[in-house]
Each structure stands twice: as C-alpha cells, then as structure tokens.
XYZ file of C-alpha atoms in Angstrom:
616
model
C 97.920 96.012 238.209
C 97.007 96.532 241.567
C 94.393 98.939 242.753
C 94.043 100.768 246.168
C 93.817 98.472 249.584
C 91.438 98.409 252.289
C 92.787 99.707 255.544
C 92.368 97.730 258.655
C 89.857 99.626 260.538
C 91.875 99.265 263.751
C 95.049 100.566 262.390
C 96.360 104.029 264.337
C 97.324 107.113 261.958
C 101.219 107.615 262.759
C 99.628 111.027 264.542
C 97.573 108.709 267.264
C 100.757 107.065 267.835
C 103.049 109.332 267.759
C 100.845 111.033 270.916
C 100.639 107.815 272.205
C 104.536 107.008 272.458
C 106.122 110.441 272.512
C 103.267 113.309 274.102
C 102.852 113.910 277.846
C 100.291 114.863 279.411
C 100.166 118.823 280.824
C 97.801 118.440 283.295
C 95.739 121.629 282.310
C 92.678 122.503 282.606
C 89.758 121.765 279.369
C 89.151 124.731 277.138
C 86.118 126.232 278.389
C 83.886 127.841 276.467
C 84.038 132.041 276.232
C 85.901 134.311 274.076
C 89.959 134.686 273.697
C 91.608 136.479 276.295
C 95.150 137.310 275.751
C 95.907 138.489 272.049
C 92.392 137.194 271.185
C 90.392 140.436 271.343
C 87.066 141.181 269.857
C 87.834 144.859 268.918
C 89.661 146.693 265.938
C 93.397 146.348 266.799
C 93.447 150.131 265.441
C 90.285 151.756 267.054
C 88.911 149.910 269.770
C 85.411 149.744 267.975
C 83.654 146.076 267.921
C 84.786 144.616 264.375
C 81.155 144.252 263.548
C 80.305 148.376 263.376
C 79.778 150.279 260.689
C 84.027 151.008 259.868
C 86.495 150.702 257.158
C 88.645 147.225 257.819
C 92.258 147.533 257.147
C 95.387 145.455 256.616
C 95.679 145.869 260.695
C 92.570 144.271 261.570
C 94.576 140.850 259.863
C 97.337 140.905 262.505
C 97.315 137.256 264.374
C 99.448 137.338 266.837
C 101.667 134.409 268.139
C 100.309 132.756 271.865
C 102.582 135.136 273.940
C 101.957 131.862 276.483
C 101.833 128.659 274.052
C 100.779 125.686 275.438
C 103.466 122.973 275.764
C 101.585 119.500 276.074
C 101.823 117.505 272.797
C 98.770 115.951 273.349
C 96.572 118.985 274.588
C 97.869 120.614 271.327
C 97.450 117.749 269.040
C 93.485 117.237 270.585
C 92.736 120.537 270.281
C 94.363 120.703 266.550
C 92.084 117.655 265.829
C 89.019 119.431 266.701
C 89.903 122.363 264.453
C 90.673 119.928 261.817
C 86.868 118.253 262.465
C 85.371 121.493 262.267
C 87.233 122.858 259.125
C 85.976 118.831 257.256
C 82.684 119.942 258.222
C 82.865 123.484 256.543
C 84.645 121.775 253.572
C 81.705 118.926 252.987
C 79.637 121.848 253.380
C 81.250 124.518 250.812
C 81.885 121.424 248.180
C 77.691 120.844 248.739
C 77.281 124.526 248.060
C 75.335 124.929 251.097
C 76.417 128.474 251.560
C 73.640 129.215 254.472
C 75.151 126.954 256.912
C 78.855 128.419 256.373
C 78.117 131.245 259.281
C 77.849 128.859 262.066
C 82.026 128.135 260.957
C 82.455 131.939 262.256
C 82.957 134.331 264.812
C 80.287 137.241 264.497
C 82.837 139.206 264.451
C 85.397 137.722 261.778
C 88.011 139.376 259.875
C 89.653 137.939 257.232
C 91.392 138.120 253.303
C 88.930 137.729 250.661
C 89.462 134.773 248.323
C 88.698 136.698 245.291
C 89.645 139.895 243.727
C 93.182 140.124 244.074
C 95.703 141.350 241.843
C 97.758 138.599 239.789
C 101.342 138.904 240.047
C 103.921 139.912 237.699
C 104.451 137.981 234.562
C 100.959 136.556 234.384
C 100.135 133.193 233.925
C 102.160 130.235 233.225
C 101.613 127.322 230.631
C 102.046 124.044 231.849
C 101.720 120.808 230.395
C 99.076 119.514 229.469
C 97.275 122.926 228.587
C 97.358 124.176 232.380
C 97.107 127.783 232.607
C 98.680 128.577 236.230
C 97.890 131.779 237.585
C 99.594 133.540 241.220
C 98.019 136.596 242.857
C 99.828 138.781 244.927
C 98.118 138.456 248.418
C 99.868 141.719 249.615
C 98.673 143.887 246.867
C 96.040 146.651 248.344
C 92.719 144.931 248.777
C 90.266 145.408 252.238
C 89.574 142.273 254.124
C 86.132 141.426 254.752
C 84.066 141.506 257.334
C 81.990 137.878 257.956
C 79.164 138.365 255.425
C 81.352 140.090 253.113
C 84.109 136.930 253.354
C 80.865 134.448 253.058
C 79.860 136.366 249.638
C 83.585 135.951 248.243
C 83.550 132.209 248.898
C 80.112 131.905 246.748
C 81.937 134.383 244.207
C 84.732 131.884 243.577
C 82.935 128.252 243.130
C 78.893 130.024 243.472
C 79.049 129.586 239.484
C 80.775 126.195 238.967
C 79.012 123.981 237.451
C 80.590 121.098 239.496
C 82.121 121.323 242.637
C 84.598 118.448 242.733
C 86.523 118.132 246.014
C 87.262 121.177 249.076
C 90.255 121.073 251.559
C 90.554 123.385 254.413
C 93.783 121.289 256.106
C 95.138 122.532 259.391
C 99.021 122.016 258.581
C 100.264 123.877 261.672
C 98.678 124.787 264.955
C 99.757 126.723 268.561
C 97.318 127.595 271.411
C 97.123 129.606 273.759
C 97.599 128.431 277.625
C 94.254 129.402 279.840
C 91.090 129.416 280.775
C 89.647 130.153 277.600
C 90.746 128.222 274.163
C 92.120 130.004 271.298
C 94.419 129.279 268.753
C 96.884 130.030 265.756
C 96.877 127.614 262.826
C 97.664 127.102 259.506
C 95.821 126.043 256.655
C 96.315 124.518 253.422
C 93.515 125.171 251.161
C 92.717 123.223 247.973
C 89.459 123.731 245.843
C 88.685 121.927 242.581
C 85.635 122.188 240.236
C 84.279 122.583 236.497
C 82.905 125.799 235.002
C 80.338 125.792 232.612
C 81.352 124.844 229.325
C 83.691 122.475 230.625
C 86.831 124.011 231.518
C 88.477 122.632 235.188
C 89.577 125.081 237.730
C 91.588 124.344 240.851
C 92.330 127.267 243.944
C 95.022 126.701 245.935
C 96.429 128.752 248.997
C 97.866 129.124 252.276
C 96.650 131.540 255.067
C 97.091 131.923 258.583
C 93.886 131.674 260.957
C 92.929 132.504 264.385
C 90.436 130.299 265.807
C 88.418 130.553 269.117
C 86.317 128.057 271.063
C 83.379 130.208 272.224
C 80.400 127.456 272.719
C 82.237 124.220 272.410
C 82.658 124.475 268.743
C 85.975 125.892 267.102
C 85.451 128.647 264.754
C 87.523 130.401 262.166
C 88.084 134.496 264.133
C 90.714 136.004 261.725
C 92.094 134.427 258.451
C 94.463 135.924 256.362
C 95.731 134.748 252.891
C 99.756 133.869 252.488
C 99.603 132.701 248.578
C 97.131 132.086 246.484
C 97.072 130.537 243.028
C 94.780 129.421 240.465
C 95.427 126.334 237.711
C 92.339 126.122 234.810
C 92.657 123.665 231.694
C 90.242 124.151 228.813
C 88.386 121.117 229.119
C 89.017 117.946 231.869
C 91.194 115.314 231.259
C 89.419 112.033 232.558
C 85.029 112.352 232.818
C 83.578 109.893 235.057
C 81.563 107.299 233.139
C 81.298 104.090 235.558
C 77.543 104.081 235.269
C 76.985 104.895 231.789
C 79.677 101.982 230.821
C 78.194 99.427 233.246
C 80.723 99.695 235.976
C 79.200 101.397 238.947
C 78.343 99.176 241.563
C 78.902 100.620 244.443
C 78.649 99.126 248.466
C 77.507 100.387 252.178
C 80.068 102.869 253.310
C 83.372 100.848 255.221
C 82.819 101.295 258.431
C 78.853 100.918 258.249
C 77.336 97.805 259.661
C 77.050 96.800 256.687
C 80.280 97.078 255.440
C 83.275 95.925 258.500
C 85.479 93.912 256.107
C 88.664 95.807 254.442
C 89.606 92.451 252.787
C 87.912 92.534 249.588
C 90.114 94.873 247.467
C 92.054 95.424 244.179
C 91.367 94.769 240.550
C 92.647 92.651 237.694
C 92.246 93.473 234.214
C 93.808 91.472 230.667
C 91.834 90.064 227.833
C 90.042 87.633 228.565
C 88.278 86.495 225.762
C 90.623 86.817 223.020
C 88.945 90.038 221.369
C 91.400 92.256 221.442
C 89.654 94.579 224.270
C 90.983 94.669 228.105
C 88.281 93.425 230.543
C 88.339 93.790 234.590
C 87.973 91.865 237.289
C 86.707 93.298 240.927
C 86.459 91.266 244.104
C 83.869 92.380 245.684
C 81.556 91.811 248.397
C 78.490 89.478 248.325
C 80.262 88.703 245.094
C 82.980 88.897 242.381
C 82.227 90.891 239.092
C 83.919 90.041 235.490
C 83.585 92.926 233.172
C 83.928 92.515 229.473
C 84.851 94.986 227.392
C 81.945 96.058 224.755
C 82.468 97.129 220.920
C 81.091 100.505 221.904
C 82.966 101.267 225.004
C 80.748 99.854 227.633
C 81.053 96.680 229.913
C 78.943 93.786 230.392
C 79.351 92.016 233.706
C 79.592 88.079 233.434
C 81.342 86.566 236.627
C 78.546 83.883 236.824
C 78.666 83.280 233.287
C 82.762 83.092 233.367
C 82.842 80.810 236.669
C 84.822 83.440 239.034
C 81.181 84.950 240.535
C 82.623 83.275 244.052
C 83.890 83.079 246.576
C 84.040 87.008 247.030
C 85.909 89.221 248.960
C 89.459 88.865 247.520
C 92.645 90.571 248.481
C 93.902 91.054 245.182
C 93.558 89.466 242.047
C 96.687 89.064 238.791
C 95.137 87.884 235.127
C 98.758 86.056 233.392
C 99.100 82.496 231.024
C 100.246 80.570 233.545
C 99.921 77.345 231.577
C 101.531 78.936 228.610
C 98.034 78.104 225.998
C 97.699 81.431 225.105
C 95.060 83.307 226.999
C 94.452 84.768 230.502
C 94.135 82.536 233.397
C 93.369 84.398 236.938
C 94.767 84.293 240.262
C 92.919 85.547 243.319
C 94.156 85.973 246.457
C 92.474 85.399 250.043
C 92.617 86.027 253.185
C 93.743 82.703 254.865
C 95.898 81.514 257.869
C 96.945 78.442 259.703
C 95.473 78.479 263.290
C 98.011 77.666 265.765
C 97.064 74.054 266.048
C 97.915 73.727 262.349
C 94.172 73.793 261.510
C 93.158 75.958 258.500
C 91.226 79.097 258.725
C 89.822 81.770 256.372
C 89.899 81.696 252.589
C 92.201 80.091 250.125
C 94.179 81.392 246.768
C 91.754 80.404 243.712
C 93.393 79.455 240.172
C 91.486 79.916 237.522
C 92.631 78.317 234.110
C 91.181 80.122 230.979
C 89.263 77.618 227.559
C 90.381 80.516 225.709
C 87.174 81.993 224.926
C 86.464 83.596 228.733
C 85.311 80.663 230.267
C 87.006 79.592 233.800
C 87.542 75.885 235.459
C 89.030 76.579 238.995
C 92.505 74.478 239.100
C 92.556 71.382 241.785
C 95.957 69.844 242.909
C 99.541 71.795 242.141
C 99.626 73.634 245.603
C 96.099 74.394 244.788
C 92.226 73.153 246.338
C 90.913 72.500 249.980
C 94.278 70.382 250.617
C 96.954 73.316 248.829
C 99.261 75.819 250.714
C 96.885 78.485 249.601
C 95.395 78.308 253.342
C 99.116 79.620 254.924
C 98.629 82.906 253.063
C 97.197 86.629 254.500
C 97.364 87.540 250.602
C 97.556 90.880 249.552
C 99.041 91.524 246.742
C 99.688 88.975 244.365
C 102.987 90.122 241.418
C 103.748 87.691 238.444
C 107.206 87.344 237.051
C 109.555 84.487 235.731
C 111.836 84.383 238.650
C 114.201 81.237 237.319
C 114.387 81.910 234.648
C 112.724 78.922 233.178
C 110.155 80.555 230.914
C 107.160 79.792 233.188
C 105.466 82.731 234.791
C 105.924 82.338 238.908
C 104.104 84.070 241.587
C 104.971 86.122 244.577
C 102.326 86.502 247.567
C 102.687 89.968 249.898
C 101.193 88.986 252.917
C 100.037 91.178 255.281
C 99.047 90.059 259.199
C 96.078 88.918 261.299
C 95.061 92.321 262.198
C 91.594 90.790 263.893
C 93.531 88.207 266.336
C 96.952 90.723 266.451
C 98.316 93.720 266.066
C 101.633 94.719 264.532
C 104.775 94.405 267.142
C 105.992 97.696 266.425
C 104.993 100.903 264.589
C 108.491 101.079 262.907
C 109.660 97.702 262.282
C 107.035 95.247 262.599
C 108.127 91.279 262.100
C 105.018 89.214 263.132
C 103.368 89.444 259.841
C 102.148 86.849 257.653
C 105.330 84.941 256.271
C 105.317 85.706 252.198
C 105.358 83.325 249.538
C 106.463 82.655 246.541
C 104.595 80.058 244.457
C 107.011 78.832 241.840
C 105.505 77.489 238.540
C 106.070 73.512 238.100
C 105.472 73.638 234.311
C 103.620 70.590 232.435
C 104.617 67.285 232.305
C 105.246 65.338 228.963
C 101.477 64.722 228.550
C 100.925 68.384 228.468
C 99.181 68.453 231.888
C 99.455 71.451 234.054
C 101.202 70.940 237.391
C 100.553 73.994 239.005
C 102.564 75.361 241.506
C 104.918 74.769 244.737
C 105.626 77.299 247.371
C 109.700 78.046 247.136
C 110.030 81.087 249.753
C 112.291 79.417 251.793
C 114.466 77.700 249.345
C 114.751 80.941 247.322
C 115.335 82.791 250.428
C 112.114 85.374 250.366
C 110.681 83.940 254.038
C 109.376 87.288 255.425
C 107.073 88.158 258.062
C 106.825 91.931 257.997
C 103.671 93.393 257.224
C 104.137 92.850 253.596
C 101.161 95.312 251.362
C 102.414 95.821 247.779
C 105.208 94.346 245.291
C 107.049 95.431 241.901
C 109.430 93.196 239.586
C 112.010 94.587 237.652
C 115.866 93.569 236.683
C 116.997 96.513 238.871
C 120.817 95.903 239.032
C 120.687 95.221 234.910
C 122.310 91.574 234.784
C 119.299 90.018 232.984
C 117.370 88.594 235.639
C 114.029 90.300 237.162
C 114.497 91.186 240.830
C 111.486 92.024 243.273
C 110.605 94.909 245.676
C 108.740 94.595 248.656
C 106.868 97.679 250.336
C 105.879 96.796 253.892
C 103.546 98.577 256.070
C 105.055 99.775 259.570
C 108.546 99.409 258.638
C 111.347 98.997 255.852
C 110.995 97.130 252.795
C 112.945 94.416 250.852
C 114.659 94.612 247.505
C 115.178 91.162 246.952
C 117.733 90.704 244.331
C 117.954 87.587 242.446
C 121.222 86.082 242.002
C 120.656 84.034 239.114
C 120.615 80.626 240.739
C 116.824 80.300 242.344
C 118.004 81.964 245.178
C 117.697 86.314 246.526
C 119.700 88.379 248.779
C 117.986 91.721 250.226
C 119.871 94.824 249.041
C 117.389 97.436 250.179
C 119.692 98.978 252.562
C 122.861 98.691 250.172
C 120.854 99.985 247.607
C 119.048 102.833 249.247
C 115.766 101.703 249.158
C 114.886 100.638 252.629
C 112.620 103.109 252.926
C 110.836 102.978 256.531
C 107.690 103.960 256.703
C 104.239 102.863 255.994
C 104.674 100.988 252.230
C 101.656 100.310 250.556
C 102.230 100.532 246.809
C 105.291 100.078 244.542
C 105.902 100.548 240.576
C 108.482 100.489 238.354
C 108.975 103.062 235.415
C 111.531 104.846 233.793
C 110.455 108.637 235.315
C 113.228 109.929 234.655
C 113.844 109.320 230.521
C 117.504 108.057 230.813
C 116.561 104.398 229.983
C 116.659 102.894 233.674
C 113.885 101.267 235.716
C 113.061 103.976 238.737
C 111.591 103.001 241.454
C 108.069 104.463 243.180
C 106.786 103.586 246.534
C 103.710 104.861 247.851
C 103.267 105.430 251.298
C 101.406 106.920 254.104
C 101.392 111.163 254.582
C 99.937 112.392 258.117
C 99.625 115.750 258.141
C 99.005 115.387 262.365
C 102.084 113.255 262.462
C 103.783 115.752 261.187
C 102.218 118.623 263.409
C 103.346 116.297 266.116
C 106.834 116.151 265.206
C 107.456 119.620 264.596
C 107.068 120.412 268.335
C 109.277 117.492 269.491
C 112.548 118.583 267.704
C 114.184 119.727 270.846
C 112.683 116.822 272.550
C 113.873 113.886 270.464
C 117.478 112.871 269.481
C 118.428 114.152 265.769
C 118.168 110.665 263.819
C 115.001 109.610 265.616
C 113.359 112.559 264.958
C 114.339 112.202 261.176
C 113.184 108.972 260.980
C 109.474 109.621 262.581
C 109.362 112.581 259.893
C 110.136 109.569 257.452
C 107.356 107.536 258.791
C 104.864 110.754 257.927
C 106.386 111.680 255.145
C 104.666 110.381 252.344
C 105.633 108.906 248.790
C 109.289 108.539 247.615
C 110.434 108.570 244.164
C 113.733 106.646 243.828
C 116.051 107.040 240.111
C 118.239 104.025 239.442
C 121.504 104.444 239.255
C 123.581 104.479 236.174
C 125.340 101.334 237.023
C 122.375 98.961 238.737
C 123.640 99.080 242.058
C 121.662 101.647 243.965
C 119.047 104.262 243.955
C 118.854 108.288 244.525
C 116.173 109.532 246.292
C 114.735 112.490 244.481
C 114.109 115.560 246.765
C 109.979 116.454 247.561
C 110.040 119.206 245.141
C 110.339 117.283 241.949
C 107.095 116.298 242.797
C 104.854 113.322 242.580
C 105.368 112.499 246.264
C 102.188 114.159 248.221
C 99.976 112.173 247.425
C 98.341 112.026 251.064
C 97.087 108.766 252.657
C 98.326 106.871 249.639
C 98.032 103.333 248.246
C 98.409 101.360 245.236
C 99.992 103.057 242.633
C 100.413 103.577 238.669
C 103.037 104.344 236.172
C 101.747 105.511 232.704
C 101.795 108.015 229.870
C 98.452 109.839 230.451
C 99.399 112.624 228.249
C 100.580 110.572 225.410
C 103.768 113.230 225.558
C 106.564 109.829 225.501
C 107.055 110.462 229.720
C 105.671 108.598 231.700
C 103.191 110.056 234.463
C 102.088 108.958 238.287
C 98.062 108.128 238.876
C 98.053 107.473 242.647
C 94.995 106.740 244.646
C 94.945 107.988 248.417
C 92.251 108.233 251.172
C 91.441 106.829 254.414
C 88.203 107.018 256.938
C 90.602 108.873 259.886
C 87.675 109.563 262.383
C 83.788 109.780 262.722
C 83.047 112.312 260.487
C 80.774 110.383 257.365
C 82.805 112.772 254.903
C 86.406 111.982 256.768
C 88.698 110.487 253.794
C-alpha cells in the first residue's frame, strides 16, 4: 500500500508555470491602495446613503457588477487572484480556530453580503444518501435581507459558533476579474467548504458558491460584497472514522516541511502486513531521525519496536512494500532509498534495504543478490516500490518508480519530462538447491521497462485478461506507461492504445473493480490547481484548441478509467461520477469503507503552495 509522497519543495504548481510560459506582462501600474472607483461604490446602489446608516438592505445592495474595463494581463490577474486567495487562507485558519474577533479586519466597513444561515430549504427536502447522509439544498433566492458587516459576522458564528469541533474551512477563489486602474478591485468567485461535529456527535459539512467583490483599500484585499449562488448542507448521525493515533500509540509527529528542521521530502510512505505471525496487521513508517515498526496490540493499540525488529535505520525511506519474497511464510520488507550514480560512476545517497523475516518479527538485512554496499540498489531515486510475479515463475518480483534528482536537476519539461531516474525492475532469482536465497537481479532492460520519466506511483493488474499481471506507471509532469506483459519476460507500452496515457501530474495509481461488472478499473491520482485553471480560462482565445485542452488536462485533477469489456482499453468516466476532485492529490486507496459490497476511494491530497504556515 502506498501512502501520500513528499513534494519536492522546489517543484512549481502548474499555475506558476503556466504564468511563467503562457502570461505577458501588461505593463500597468501596482494597485494602489484607496477605495474602488468604477462600479466599486461605497453607497446603496438604490439610495445613495453610505451602506453603513441606519437603512433596510435589499436584494439590490447584492448587485456585483462585471469590470466594465477588465484587466487583460494574465499575470497581473493571476498575482492579484493570489493575494485574494492569501487573504481568504487567512480568514479560513481563522474561522476553523473560532477566532471570530479577528474576522472584521477580512472586511470592508461597509460590507454587504448573503447571510450563511437562515434560508429557506428547497423543494422536496432533504435527500438520503449512502451511508446515512442527510443532504439538504436551500434556495439562495428565496426572500431573506443580506446583512450588513456585523450582522454577516454574527451568521458565520451562528453556523459553526456551536460545533463542538471545527474540522477543516475553505474559502477558494475559483474565478477572478479586476478591474483596470488606479485603484484595485475585483470580482471573484468562491468555493466554500466547511466541515465540523456537533455536540453529540453528529458531522455536518456547508457547502456553497457565491460571488464576491473585493477591494484593496490599505494593501490588504478584503471581502466588499458577497452574495450566495447555492448553498447546501450534508449531516450524518455520528462520524465515520475518529482520530485515535495517540491513544493507539501512533502519533509521532515531526517539525513542519519546510521548517529548518524539516527540508527533506524523501522520507515518505508506509508499509503494513503481519509481521509476526499473530494474525493482526502491523505498520511500518520511514521516518526521520528514524524508522518506526508498529505492532498491532490485542486491544487495538500499537507498540512501536523498530529497534527491537532490526529496521530502526537507516531512516528516511521513499517507500517501503512488506511481501514473502523467499517464499518461508512470513513478511519480509523492502525499503526504498533515495540513491543515484554520480556521473563518474561513483555512488551517492542511500541504497534499497531487504529485510528477510525469522518468522516471529525479527529482521536480518539481506547481503549479496543485487543487494549490500556493492548491489544495484545505489542506481535507484526509489519511490514507490509495487510487488507482483511478473514471469510468471511463482516468485514475487519487484518494480522500482523512480523519480529524479530534483536537488542537482530539474525536470526537462512541464509536460513530458524524460530525464528522470531510469526505473527498475528487480526480478526475483529464487533459491538454489540448498534452499539459499539468491535475491534479486535488475531485468528493466531485458524486460523492456527502461524509463526515465519522472516515475511517482505504480499498480499491477492483468488488465487485458490473458492471465498474466501487467503494470501501470503514473509519472509526474507527463504521460504514463501501461506496460503490458506479453507473456515471455518481456512488456510493450499500450497506454496510448489503451487510453490511459493520461498527461498530467501522476502521483498515485490503484486498481479496483469501481464499477461492479467484474473488471479491474483503473484510478490515477493526480495534481488539481485551482490557479492553473483560473489561468487557462482566460487564455482560450489565446491558445490553439488541443493545447489548451491538454493544459486543462495537466490541472485537471484525478481520472477514473473503467476497463473495457474485452481487455483492450479503458473509458474515461466523465468528472461528475465523481471521485475525481480530490485537490493536490497523491497516493491513493481502493476499499469497501462502508462494508455495502462496492468498493470506495480514500485519497489523500495537500501541498505547502506558499508562505502561509496554514497553506496545504
């Protein structure tokens, strides 16, 4: 199983390079500081009175007009649309803290906008779901009075003032136009997304769109008008999952990436299996200062032994696979590293450990086979590490992702990158007649795997259903690799034949049967930028039809592919079956949470985008 990646710290969102390649630059002046001129005034679009006296608001005081003079840089636009974005993290880290005196300094003194309580609910009432979901939509143009600042302040702390847990807030500028001048102000729009417990236990999530109007009247953007487009409301009786890491042993936690402290995105990933024959899965973590074995208690708790075990060192793996790769019975453990060979042919950076099991949880690190200070384990910038009898021979092989040298160079291209890491794939030699393990020998480039794209994340499955297990590839900045096995030791790439290539930014893959008719489908997560996207929407005139479509596929997001009835190609399944925006995604899951016989998606996304401590 393979858990979520670091991200190299110097990598550029597809939105910083998008405005790097495509944007240029206008010319005009900075946004000084002052109020909105045109279509940006501070009185009552009805009676000329300052918003802030003693009046009635109505649905007129709402109307946000368009930029009747838009500005047409990309990249004034797309700077300006990333300070909005700062500002609206900031109020969001500051409404999921419930630190509802600092939420004025986010607003004009004279805001206007929809409340976010207190309207009607639409027609029909609310809708089951699975999984006990009550979903609930209000009708946003029913007859209820916007609020004036203090009045829109006291409906926020109506709506999550008595949860008992805020979990997570998203104010997300989606959309944004501003207008040309002197003087800064804007139209954007927002996806909002709140998510909490109530007392007693039930689990409420708010969702919405609006429109806003934001000015820039000291330097800092702040919300003027905001008016609500939908709004909806999903609550479940009790929550599905409760976080117990510390109160099961398995909450050790590190400096903040990014920190001082904390500059390495190499040590990643997870492993779990039993490993001492008791019936219970345990889990393996690379870590930092050092690795951590957890073993699975009687009552539900872990008890960490990586010293104990032998796998306490060396730390910082890249991704870790527990499998019998001897064939004895129990779980032996592969961990991956982050190693290269210098140009001179010297070796640098970690190696790929072996670890054979006694059986009872105890580990010997294997020597010799492709393996110790003189093995191939050096050659590899290993990432993701996927098991699976390739030849058929009965012994379990291995297949190394690797990724590139991100701290000596950077990938060649943002949509086809090829001066990766080459992969591997470390083929399993068996025993001899003594009953001695071999180990293993690298077979890439007989079996015809040699590739050095940016390689993240893999998947094995007999996709074209001739009863031999084939392998997908996802690869960062680029397309990916459906290697299909031919039956002789050897693979052929069919990605492109079978509609799977997939360009974009790959960085998980899985295998499941989503959709119920018996066939393994195919799900690839990948990266979502919501300012890629903002980018690209302004450049359709600008950009020739199938390059354009193919930068939208590069901010896209997840894909969910269904196999085809007769093994020979894939269907991608359109955005609103769902499962696919997942965000800034990586490593990826396939598994019947709801014990309902279907199986469901557990994706895990994030990524430190900018300077903000509380920007994931």
């Amino acid at each position: 199983m393979r858990f979520a990646k670091r991200p190299d710290p110097t990598f550029l969102s597809i939105g910083a390079a998008l405005v790097l390649g495509l944007s240029a630059c206008g010319g005009e002046e900075a946004p000084s500081e002052g109020a909105p001129t045109e279509g940006a005034t501070t009185e009552s679009a009805d009676s000329g009175a300052p918003v802030g006296a003693a009046r009635v608001l109505t649905a007129q005081d709402l109307v946000i007009p368009d930029p009747d003079r838009p500005h047409d840089s990309v990249e004034f636009v797309e700077t300006e649309s990333e300070s909005v974005a700062d500002r609206l993290l900031a109020f969001s880290d500051k409404l999921r803290k419930r630190e509802f005196e600092a939420l004025s300094d986010f607003f004009t003194e004279d805001f206007v906008g929809s409340p976010l309580d207190s309207w009607p609910k639409k027609e029909g009432g609310p809708t089951e779901w699975p999984l006990d979901i009550s979903r609930t939509e209000f009708d946003v143009e029913g007859d209820v009075a916007p609020l004036d600042r203090e009045g829109f302040e006291a409906s926020i702390q109506r709506v999550v003032g008595g949860w008992s847990r805020v979990e997570s807030v998203l104010w997300k500028v989606k959309g944004a136009e501003f207008q040309k001048g002197l003087r800064s102000w804007g139209k954007v729009r927002l996806k909002l997304h709140l998510l909490g417990e109530q007392p007693g236990g039930s689990m409420v999530a708010v969702h919405g769109w609006a429109d806003a109007r934001v000015t820039n009247r000291d330097g800092k953007y702040r919300l003027d008008r905001f008016r609500l487009t939908e709004l909806g409301q999903e609550t479940r009786q009790r929550p599905m999952f409760v976080e117990v890491a510390a109160a099961a042993g398995l909450a050790h936690t590190w400096a903040r990436f990014g920190t001082d402290a904390n500059q390495s995105f190499h040590w990643n990933g997870a492993a779990s299996g039993d490993v001492d024959g008791d019936g219970d899965w345990d889990l393996f973590v690379p870590s930092d200062g050092k690795n951590f074995l957890y073993l699975a208690q009687p009552d539900g708790t872990w008890s960490e032994s990586a010293v104990a075990s032998g796998v306490a060192g060396p730390p910082e793996g890249t991704g870790a696979i527990f499998f019998d790769c001897d064939r004895d019975g129990d779980q032996d453990l592969m961990v991956g590293h982050v190693g290269w060979r210098e140009p001179g042919g010297g070796a640098g950076g970690e190696r790929i450990r072996l670890y054979l099991n006694d059986g009872k949880g105890k580990y010997t690190e294997f020597q010799g086979g492709g393996f110790g200070p003189n093995g191939f384990g050096k050659a590899f910038i290993a990432y993701t590490l996927t098991a699976f009898d390739y030849d058929g021979d009965g012994w379990l092989d291995v297949h190394v992702c690797a990724y590139g040298r991100v701290e000596s160079e950077h990938n060649d291209s943002w949509i086809e990158a090829t001066n990766g890491s080459p992969n591997g794939l470390l083929r399993c030699l068996g025993k001899d007649a003594d009953g001695t393990f071999l180990g293993f020998e690298d077979a890439a480039e007989k079996a015809g795997v040699v590739d050095s794209r940016w390689s993240y994340a893999a998947a094995a499955s007999d996709v074209d259903l001739d009863g031999d297990i084939d392998l997908f590839v996802a690869n960062d900045y680029g397309s990916n690799r459906m290697w299909v096995n031919q039956g002789d030791g050897t693979f052929k790439d069919g990605a492109e034949a079978m509609g799977v290539a997939d360009r974009g930014n790959g960085m998980g893959a899985a295998f499941g049967d989503l959709t119920s008719d018996g066939r393994p489908d195919l799900y690839i997560a990948n990266m979502s930028s919501t300012a890629g996207n903002r980018i690209l929407g302004r450049l359709s005139d600008d950009i020739d039809p199938d390059t354009h479509a193919m930068l939208k596929k590069l901010a896209a997001g997840n894909s969910i592919f269904a196999a085809g009835a007769d093994g020979k190609g894939f269907e991608r399944l359109p955005r609103g079956n769902g499962g696919i925006g997942a965000s800034w995604a990586w490593s990826t899951a396939l598994t019947d949470l709801d014990l309902d016989g279907d199986l469901d998606v557990f994706c895990t996304n994030g990524f430190v985008t900018g300077k903000l401590p509380f920007d994931t």
